[in-house]
Amino acid sequence: MTLAATTELAAATNENLASISNTLIYSAMAVYTLAFFAYIAEWLLGSRSKVGRTAAALTPEAKAKAKGGPAVTVKKNGGTAVLERPQVVVRSAAGARDVPDGPGAHGGDEQGDMYGRIAISLTVLAFLVELGGVIARAASVERAPWGNMYEFNITFSTVAVGVYLTLLVLKKNVRWLGLFLITSVLLDLGLAVTVLYTASDQLVPALHSYWLYIHVSTAILCGAVFYVGAVTTVLYLFKDSYENKLATGGKPGKFANSVLDRLPASASLDKFAYRVNAAAFPLWTFTIIAGAIWAGDAWGRYWGWDPKETWAFITWVGYACYLHARATAGWKGRKAAYLALIAFGCWLFNYYGVNIFVSGKHSYAGV
């Protein structure tokens, strides 16, 4: 076989792999859509169980539990007297909590739980299909599948779902995150295939380095974990306001009662968001260091305040401030949560804003 024929065969093979990748990505979107409706069913059918929870709350045992535990019977002067335990204070001070975690999206309803398990199964299937699409894309270009924004997007959403499923495998109480995660994954993939799509192509010489695998892969993983932390932080802020209103005698609306009371307590959400952000922060530090080393190899200088480098550093400072605030009196809770969201906003701008609107040395990756 001649060299020209070999080259033509290789090009045809790569084109077929790219086509397979596109088909798998669209198939994954279809399965994610089914999972989305299953998560919706879990929340809707789970809300029906609120009638049962309300009825249970009217029983004497539940009333006693709500007041801090069962009534205490004591003997007094030959007779008996019943002393009720004092009511538990929901929020005695800023940051103090005595609120149990909610039952989850299914709300304790068996049918809702069934749809939730179906949603998880569909999420696993969609994840595997999308992972196949990412691998096929990598095979079609014969390199790491994150050389442009389209490839970064499909890889990022795959890793984000992978992080969620890993937490479930580790028996973490995060199934309530499914609906919010899959919604954003569908939006991410929709943006990728309609606006950011780029045909398979080779990279410029500067990107042909093993640092592409090290630097960009850790950036994707950090972004996925930061995303999970950001969604949890937003839910924490809503749950915290919900608990505050209950503690002050307010009456939340029907939607808040139907949704927020099934989420974990605000203290649990706050702790979970802190842990995932704290776990990703050292990796983000390594990402910046690895990028600097790669810049030294590719451009002859380690740091030049390129827009991408600048916003990566701003993101690092934002999360450093958040972690410091969590350990500082007077900055825990909502103030620290706002810092976490600002830091994640910097990460988003570092990816979308800098790549699309700002020119720099990183612009050669293309859209």
CSV table of C-alpha atoms in Angstrom, one decimal:
chain,number,residue,atom,x,y,z
A,1,MET,CA,0.0,0.0,0.0
A,2,THR,CA,1.4,3.4,-1.0
A,3,LEU,CA,2.0,6.2,1.5
A,4,ALA,CA,-0.9,8.3,-0.1
A,5,ALA,CA,-3.3,5.3,0.2
A,6,THR,CA,-2.2,4.8,3.9
A,7,THR,CA,-2.8,8.5,4.6
A,8,GLU,CA,-6.1,8.5,3.0
A,9,LEU,CA,-7.2,5.4,4.9
A,10,ALA,CA,-6.1,6.9,8.2
A,11,ALA,CA,-8.0,10.1,7.4
A,12,ALA,CA,-11.1,8.1,6.6
A,13,THR,CA,-10.8,6.1,9.8
A,14,ASN,CA,-10.4,9.3,11.9
A,15,GLU,CA,-13.4,10.8,10.2
A,16,ASN,CA,-15.5,7.7,11.0
A,17,LEU,CA,-14.3,7.9,14.6
A,18,ALA,CA,-15.3,11.5,14.8
A,19,SER,CA,-18.7,10.7,13.4
A,20,ILE,CA,-19.1,7.9,16.0
A,21,SER,CA,-18.1,10.3,18.7
A,22,ASN,CA,-20.8,12.8,17.6
A,23,THR,CA,-23.4,10.1,17.5
A,24,LEU,CA,-22.4,8.9,21.1
A,25,ILE,CA,-22.6,12.5,22.4
A,26,TYR,CA,-26.1,13.0,21.0
A,27,SER,CA,-27.1,9.6,22.3
A,28,ALA,CA,-25.8,10.5,25.8
A,29,MET,CA,-27.9,13.7,25.6
A,30,ALA,CA,-31.0,11.6,24.9
A,31,VAL,CA,-30.3,9.3,27.8
A,32,TYR,CA,-29.5,12.3,30.1
A,33,THR,CA,-32.9,13.8,29.1
A,34,LEU,CA,-34.6,10.6,30.2
A,35,ALA,CA,-32.7,10.7,33.4
A,36,PHE,CA,-33.8,14.4,33.8
A,37,PHE,CA,-37.5,13.4,33.6
A,38,ALA,CA,-36.9,10.5,36.0
A,39,TYR,CA,-35.3,12.9,38.6
A,40,ILE,CA,-38.3,15.2,38.0
A,41,ALA,CA,-40.7,12.3,38.8
A,42,GLU,CA,-38.7,11.5,41.9
A,43,TRP,CA,-39.2,15.1,43.2
A,44,LEU,CA,-42.9,15.3,42.2
A,45,LEU,CA,-43.9,12.0,43.6
A,46,GLY,CA,-41.8,12.5,46.6
A,47,SER,CA,-43.7,15.6,47.4
A,48,ARG,CA,-46.8,13.6,47.8
A,49,SER,CA,-45.4,11.9,50.9
A,50,LYS,CA,-45.6,15.3,52.6
A,51,VAL,CA,-49.2,14.5,53.4
A,52,GLY,CA,-48.0,11.4,55.2
A,53,ARG,CA,-45.3,13.3,57.0
A,54,THR,CA,-47.8,16.0,58.1
A,55,ALA,CA,-50.2,13.3,59.4
A,56,ALA,CA,-47.3,11.7,61.3
A,57,ALA,CA,-46.4,15.1,62.8
A,58,LEU,CA,-49.9,15.3,64.3
A,59,THR,CA,-49.4,12.1,66.4
A,60,PRO,CA,-48.6,12.6,70.1
A,61,GLU,CA,-45.2,10.9,69.7
A,62,ALA,CA,-44.2,13.2,66.9
A,63,LYS,CA,-45.3,16.3,68.8
A,64,ALA,CA,-43.2,15.1,71.8
A,65,LYS,CA,-40.3,14.5,69.5
A,66,ALA,CA,-40.6,18.0,68.0
A,67,LYS,CA,-40.5,19.5,71.4
A,68,GLY,CA,-37.2,17.7,72.2
A,69,GLY,CA,-38.2,14.2,73.1
A,70,PRO,CA,-40.9,12.2,75.0
A,71,ALA,CA,-42.6,13.7,77.9
A,72,VAL,CA,-41.1,12.8,81.3
A,73,THR,CA,-43.4,11.4,84.0
A,74,VAL,CA,-42.3,12.0,87.6
A,75,LYS,CA,-43.8,11.1,91.0
A,76,LYS,CA,-44.7,14.0,93.3
A,77,ASN,CA,-46.4,13.8,96.7
A,78,GLY,CA,-47.9,10.4,96.1
A,79,GLY,CA,-49.2,11.4,92.7
A,80,THR,CA,-47.7,11.9,89.2
A,81,ALA,CA,-46.9,14.9,87.2
A,82,VAL,CA,-46.0,15.2,83.5
A,83,LEU,CA,-43.2,17.5,82.6
A,84,GLU,CA,-42.6,18.3,78.9
A,85,ARG,CA,-39.1,18.7,77.6
A,86,PRO,CA,-38.3,22.2,76.4
A,87,GLN,CA,-38.6,22.8,72.6
A,88,VAL,CA,-35.4,22.4,70.7
A,89,VAL,CA,-34.1,25.7,69.4
A,90,VAL,CA,-33.6,25.5,65.7
A,91,ARG,CA,-31.1,28.3,65.5
A,92,SER,CA,-29.7,29.8,68.7
A,93,ALA,CA,-26.9,31.8,67.1
A,94,ALA,CA,-25.3,32.4,63.7
A,95,GLY,CA,-23.9,29.1,62.5
A,96,ALA,CA,-25.5,27.1,65.2
A,97,ARG,CA,-27.9,24.3,64.1
A,98,ASP,CA,-30.0,21.6,65.5
A,99,VAL,CA,-31.8,20.5,62.4
A,100,PRO,CA,-31.9,17.0,61.0
A,101,ASP,CA,-31.2,16.2,57.3
A,102,GLY,CA,-34.2,16.0,55.1
A,103,PRO,CA,-35.3,12.6,53.7
A,104,GLY,CA,-34.0,13.3,50.2
A,105,ALA,CA,-35.6,14.0,46.8
A,106,HIS,CA,-38.0,11.0,47.1
A,107,GLY,CA,-39.3,12.5,50.4
A,108,GLY,CA,-39.7,9.0,51.9
A,109,ASP,CA,-42.2,7.9,49.2
A,110,GLU,CA,-41.6,4.4,47.8
A,111,GLN,CA,-42.7,5.3,44.3
A,112,GLY,CA,-40.5,8.4,44.3
A,113,ASP,CA,-37.6,6.4,45.5
A,114,MET,CA,-38.2,3.9,42.6
A,115,TYR,CA,-38.0,6.8,40.0
A,116,GLY,CA,-34.9,8.0,41.8
A,117,ARG,CA,-33.2,4.7,41.3
A,118,ILE,CA,-34.3,4.6,37.7
A,119,ALA,CA,-32.7,8.1,37.3
A,120,ILE,CA,-29.4,6.9,38.8
A,121,SER,CA,-29.4,3.9,36.4
A,122,LEU,CA,-30.1,6.2,33.4
A,123,THR,CA,-27.3,8.6,34.6
A,124,VAL,CA,-24.8,5.7,34.7
A,125,LEU,CA,-25.8,4.6,31.2
A,126,ALA,CA,-25.6,8.2,29.9
A,127,PHE,CA,-22.2,8.6,31.6
A,128,LEU,CA,-20.8,5.4,29.9
A,129,VAL,CA,-22.2,6.5,26.5
A,130,GLU,CA,-20.7,10.0,26.8
A,131,LEU,CA,-17.4,8.5,28.0
A,132,GLY,CA,-17.4,6.4,24.9
A,133,GLY,CA,-18.0,9.6,22.8
A,134,VAL,CA,-15.0,11.3,24.5
A,135,ILE,CA,-12.8,8.3,23.9
A,136,ALA,CA,-13.9,8.1,20.2
A,137,ARG,CA,-13.1,11.8,19.9
A,138,ALA,CA,-9.6,11.2,21.3
A,139,ALA,CA,-9.1,8.3,18.9
A,140,SER,CA,-10.2,10.4,15.9
A,141,VAL,CA,-7.6,13.1,16.7
A,142,GLU,CA,-5.0,10.7,18.1
A,143,ARG,CA,-4.4,12.9,21.2
A,144,ALA,CA,-6.0,14.0,24.5
A,145,PRO,CA,-9.6,15.0,23.8
A,146,TRP,CA,-9.4,18.5,25.2
A,147,GLY,CA,-7.6,20.6,22.6
A,148,ASN,CA,-10.5,23.1,22.2
A,149,MET,CA,-13.6,24.3,24.0
A,150,TYR,CA,-15.9,21.7,22.5
A,151,GLU,CA,-13.7,18.9,23.6
A,152,PHE,CA,-13.2,20.5,27.0
A,153,ASN,CA,-17.0,20.8,27.5
A,154,ILE,CA,-17.8,17.2,26.7
A,155,THR,CA,-14.9,16.0,28.9
A,156,PHE,CA,-15.8,18.4,31.7
A,157,SER,CA,-19.5,17.2,31.8
A,158,THR,CA,-18.3,13.6,31.8
A,159,VAL,CA,-16.0,14.2,34.7
A,160,ALA,CA,-18.7,16.1,36.6
A,161,VAL,CA,-21.1,13.2,36.3
A,162,GLY,CA,-18.3,10.8,37.2
A,163,VAL,CA,-17.6,12.8,40.4
A,164,TYR,CA,-21.3,12.6,41.3
A,165,LEU,CA,-21.5,8.8,40.7
A,166,THR,CA,-18.3,8.3,42.6
A,167,LEU,CA,-19.8,10.1,45.6
A,168,LEU,CA,-22.8,7.8,45.4
A,169,VAL,CA,-20.6,4.7,45.3
A,170,LEU,CA,-18.9,6.0,48.4
A,171,LYS,CA,-22.3,6.0,50.1
A,172,LYS,CA,-22.4,9.8,50.4
A,173,ASN,CA,-25.9,11.4,50.7
A,174,VAL,CA,-25.8,13.3,47.5
A,175,ARG,CA,-28.7,11.9,45.4
A,176,TRP,CA,-30.5,15.2,45.8
A,177,LEU,CA,-27.8,16.7,43.6
A,178,GLY,CA,-28.9,14.6,40.6
A,179,LEU,CA,-31.6,16.9,39.1
A,180,PHE,CA,-29.4,20.0,39.4
A,181,LEU,CA,-26.4,18.3,38.0
A,182,ILE,CA,-28.1,16.6,35.0
A,183,THR,CA,-29.9,19.9,34.1
A,184,SER,CA,-26.6,21.8,33.9
A,185,VAL,CA,-24.9,18.8,32.0
A,186,LEU,CA,-27.7,19.0,29.4
A,187,LEU,CA,-27.1,22.7,29.0
A,188,ASP,CA,-23.4,22.2,28.8
A,189,LEU,CA,-23.7,19.6,26.1
A,190,GLY,CA,-26.3,21.6,24.2
A,191,LEU,CA,-23.9,24.6,24.2
A,192,ALA,CA,-21.1,22.3,23.1
A,193,VAL,CA,-22.8,20.7,20.1
A,194,THR,CA,-24.5,23.9,18.8
A,195,VAL,CA,-22.1,26.8,19.5
A,196,LEU,CA,-18.7,25.4,20.5
A,197,TYR,CA,-18.5,22.5,18.1
A,198,THR,CA,-15.1,22.2,16.3
A,199,ALA,CA,-14.3,19.6,13.8
A,200,SER,CA,-11.5,17.1,14.6
A,201,ASP,CA,-8.1,18.6,14.0
A,202,GLN,CA,-4.5,18.5,15.1
A,203,LEU,CA,-3.0,20.8,17.6
A,204,VAL,CA,-0.4,23.5,17.0
A,205,PRO,CA,3.2,22.5,17.9
A,206,ALA,CA,3.2,24.3,21.2
A,207,LEU,CA,0.5,22.0,22.6
A,208,HIS,CA,2.2,18.8,21.6
A,209,SER,CA,3.5,18.0,25.1
A,210,TYR,CA,2.8,15.5,27.9
A,211,TRP,CA,1.9,18.5,30.0
A,212,LEU,CA,-1.3,18.7,28.0
A,213,TYR,CA,-2.4,15.4,29.7
A,214,ILE,CA,-1.2,16.6,33.2
A,215,HIS,CA,-2.2,20.3,33.2
A,216,VAL,CA,-5.5,20.2,31.4
A,217,SER,CA,-6.8,17.0,33.0
A,218,THR,CA,-6.3,18.4,36.5
A,219,ALA,CA,-8.0,21.6,35.4
A,220,ILE,CA,-11.0,19.6,34.2
A,221,LEU,CA,-11.2,17.6,37.4
A,222,CYS,CA,-10.9,20.7,39.6
A,223,GLY,CA,-13.6,22.4,37.6
A,224,ALA,CA,-16.0,19.4,38.0
A,225,VAL,CA,-15.4,19.3,41.8
A,226,PHE,CA,-15.7,23.1,42.1
A,227,TYR,CA,-19.0,22.9,40.2
A,228,VAL,CA,-20.3,20.3,42.7
A,229,GLY,CA,-19.3,22.6,45.5
A,230,ALA,CA,-20.9,25.6,43.8
A,231,VAL,CA,-24.3,23.9,43.4
A,232,THR,CA,-24.2,22.7,47.0
A,233,THR,CA,-23.3,26.2,48.1
A,234,VAL,CA,-26.3,27.7,46.3
A,235,LEU,CA,-28.6,25.1,47.9
A,236,TYR,CA,-27.0,25.9,51.3
A,237,LEU,CA,-28.0,29.6,50.9
A,238,PHE,CA,-31.6,28.7,50.1
A,239,LYS,CA,-31.8,26.1,52.9
A,240,ASP,CA,-30.2,28.5,55.4
A,241,SER,CA,-32.8,31.2,54.6
A,242,TYR,CA,-35.5,28.5,54.9
A,243,GLU,CA,-34.3,27.5,58.4
A,244,ASN,CA,-34.0,31.1,59.5
A,245,LYS,CA,-37.6,31.8,58.5
A,246,LEU,CA,-38.8,28.7,60.4
A,247,ALA,CA,-36.7,29.7,63.4
A,248,THR,CA,-38.2,33.2,63.5
A,249,GLY,CA,-41.8,32.0,63.2
A,250,GLY,CA,-42.2,32.7,59.5
A,251,LYS,CA,-44.1,30.6,57.1
A,252,PRO,CA,-42.2,29.6,53.9
A,253,GLY,CA,-44.2,29.2,50.7
A,254,LYS,CA,-45.5,25.9,49.4
A,255,PHE,CA,-42.6,25.5,47.0
A,256,ALA,CA,-40.0,25.9,49.8
A,257,ASN,CA,-41.8,23.5,52.0
A,258,SER,CA,-42.1,21.0,49.2
A,259,VAL,CA,-38.4,21.2,48.1
A,260,LEU,CA,-36.2,22.6,50.8
A,261,ASP,CA,-37.4,20.5,53.6
A,262,ARG,CA,-36.2,17.4,51.7
A,263,LEU,CA,-32.7,18.6,51.3
A,264,PRO,CA,-30.0,18.0,54.0
A,265,ALA,CA,-29.7,20.5,56.8
A,266,SER,CA,-27.9,23.8,55.9
A,267,ALA,CA,-25.1,22.7,58.3
A,268,SER,CA,-24.6,19.5,56.3
A,269,LEU,CA,-24.7,21.3,53.0
A,270,ASP,CA,-22.2,23.9,54.2
A,271,LYS,CA,-19.8,21.2,55.5
A,272,PHE,CA,-20.1,19.2,52.2
A,273,ALA,CA,-19.4,22.2,50.1
A,274,TYR,CA,-16.4,23.1,52.2
A,275,ARG,CA,-15.0,19.6,52.0
A,276,VAL,CA,-15.2,19.3,48.2
A,277,ASN,CA,-13.8,22.8,47.7
A,278,ALA,CA,-11.0,22.1,50.1
A,279,ALA,CA,-10.2,18.8,48.3
A,280,ALA,CA,-10.0,20.5,44.9
A,281,PHE,CA,-7.9,23.5,46.1
A,282,PRO,CA,-4.5,21.7,46.2
A,283,LEU,CA,-5.2,20.2,42.8
A,284,TRP,CA,-5.9,23.7,41.4
A,285,THR,CA,-2.7,24.9,42.9
A,286,PHE,CA,-0.9,22.0,41.1
A,287,THR,CA,-2.8,23.0,37.9
A,288,ILE,CA,-1.3,26.5,38.0
A,289,ILE,CA,2.2,25.2,38.8
A,290,ALA,CA,2.0,22.6,36.0
A,291,GLY,CA,0.8,25.3,33.6
A,292,ALA,CA,3.7,27.5,34.5
A,293,ILE,CA,6.2,24.7,33.9
A,294,TRP,CA,4.5,24.0,30.5
A,295,ALA,CA,4.7,27.7,29.6
A,296,GLY,CA,8.4,27.6,30.4
A,297,ASP,CA,8.9,24.7,28.0
A,298,ALA,CA,6.6,26.1,25.2
A,299,TRP,CA,7.2,29.9,25.4
A,300,GLY,CA,10.5,30.2,27.3
A,301,ARG,CA,9.0,31.9,30.3
A,302,TYR,CA,7.1,30.5,33.3
A,303,TRP,CA,4.7,33.4,33.9
A,304,GLY,CA,3.7,36.3,31.8
A,305,TRP,CA,0.3,37.5,33.2
A,306,ASP,CA,-1.5,36.2,30.1
A,307,PRO,CA,-5.3,36.6,30.6
A,308,LYS,CA,-5.7,32.9,31.2
A,309,GLU,CA,-2.9,32.8,33.7
A,310,THR,CA,-4.2,35.9,35.5
A,311,TRP,CA,-7.7,34.6,35.9
A,312,ALA,CA,-6.4,31.2,37.0
A,313,PHE,CA,-4.5,33.0,39.7
A,314,ILE,CA,-7.5,35.2,40.6
A,315,THR,CA,-9.6,31.9,41.0
A,316,TRP,CA,-6.9,30.5,43.3
A,317,VAL,CA,-7.0,33.7,45.4
A,318,GLY,CA,-10.8,33.5,45.6
A,319,TYR,CA,-10.8,29.9,46.9
A,320,ALA,CA,-7.9,30.7,49.2
A,321,CYS,CA,-10.0,33.5,50.7
A,322,TYR,CA,-13.0,31.2,51.0
A,323,LEU,CA,-11.0,28.5,52.8
A,324,HIS,CA,-9.5,31.2,55.1
A,325,ALA,CA,-12.9,32.6,55.8
A,326,ARG,CA,-14.3,29.2,56.8
A,327,ALA,CA,-11.7,29.2,59.6
A,328,THR,CA,-12.3,32.9,60.6
A,329,ALA,CA,-14.8,33.9,63.3
A,330,GLY,CA,-17.5,36.1,61.9
A,331,TRP,CA,-17.0,34.9,58.3
A,332,LYS,CA,-18.4,31.4,58.5
A,333,GLY,CA,-21.7,30.5,57.0
A,334,ARG,CA,-23.3,32.8,54.4
A,335,LYS,CA,-20.3,35.2,54.0
A,336,ALA,CA,-18.0,32.4,53.2
A,337,ALA,CA,-20.5,30.9,50.9
A,338,TYR,CA,-20.7,34.1,48.9
A,339,LEU,CA,-16.9,34.0,48.5
A,340,ALA,CA,-17.1,30.4,47.2
A,341,LEU,CA,-19.6,31.5,44.6
A,342,ILE,CA,-17.4,34.5,43.6
A,343,ALA,CA,-14.4,32.1,43.2
A,344,PHE,CA,-16.4,29.7,41.1
A,345,GLY,CA,-17.6,32.7,39.0
A,346,CYS,CA,-13.9,33.5,38.4
A,347,TRP,CA,-13.3,29.9,37.3
A,348,LEU,CA,-16.2,30.1,34.8
A,349,PHE,CA,-15.0,33.4,33.4
A,350,ASN,CA,-11.5,32.0,33.2
A,351,TYR,CA,-12.9,29.3,30.9
A,352,TYR,CA,-15.7,30.9,28.9
A,353,GLY,CA,-15.0,34.6,29.2
A,354,VAL,CA,-11.2,34.5,28.6
A,355,ASN,CA,-11.5,31.9,25.8
A,356,ILE,CA,-14.2,33.8,23.9
A,357,PHE,CA,-13.8,37.5,24.6
A,358,VAL,CA,-10.1,38.0,25.5
A,359,SER,CA,-7.1,37.4,23.2
A,360,GLY,CA,-3.9,35.8,24.6
A,361,LYS,CA,-1.4,33.1,24.1
A,362,HIS,CA,-4.0,30.5,25.0
A,363,SER,CA,-6.3,31.7,22.2
A,364,TYR,CA,-4.7,29.3,19.7
A,365,ALA,CA,-6.7,26.4,21.1
A,366,GLY,CA,-9.7,27.8,19.2
A,367,VAL,CA,-13.4,27.6,20.1
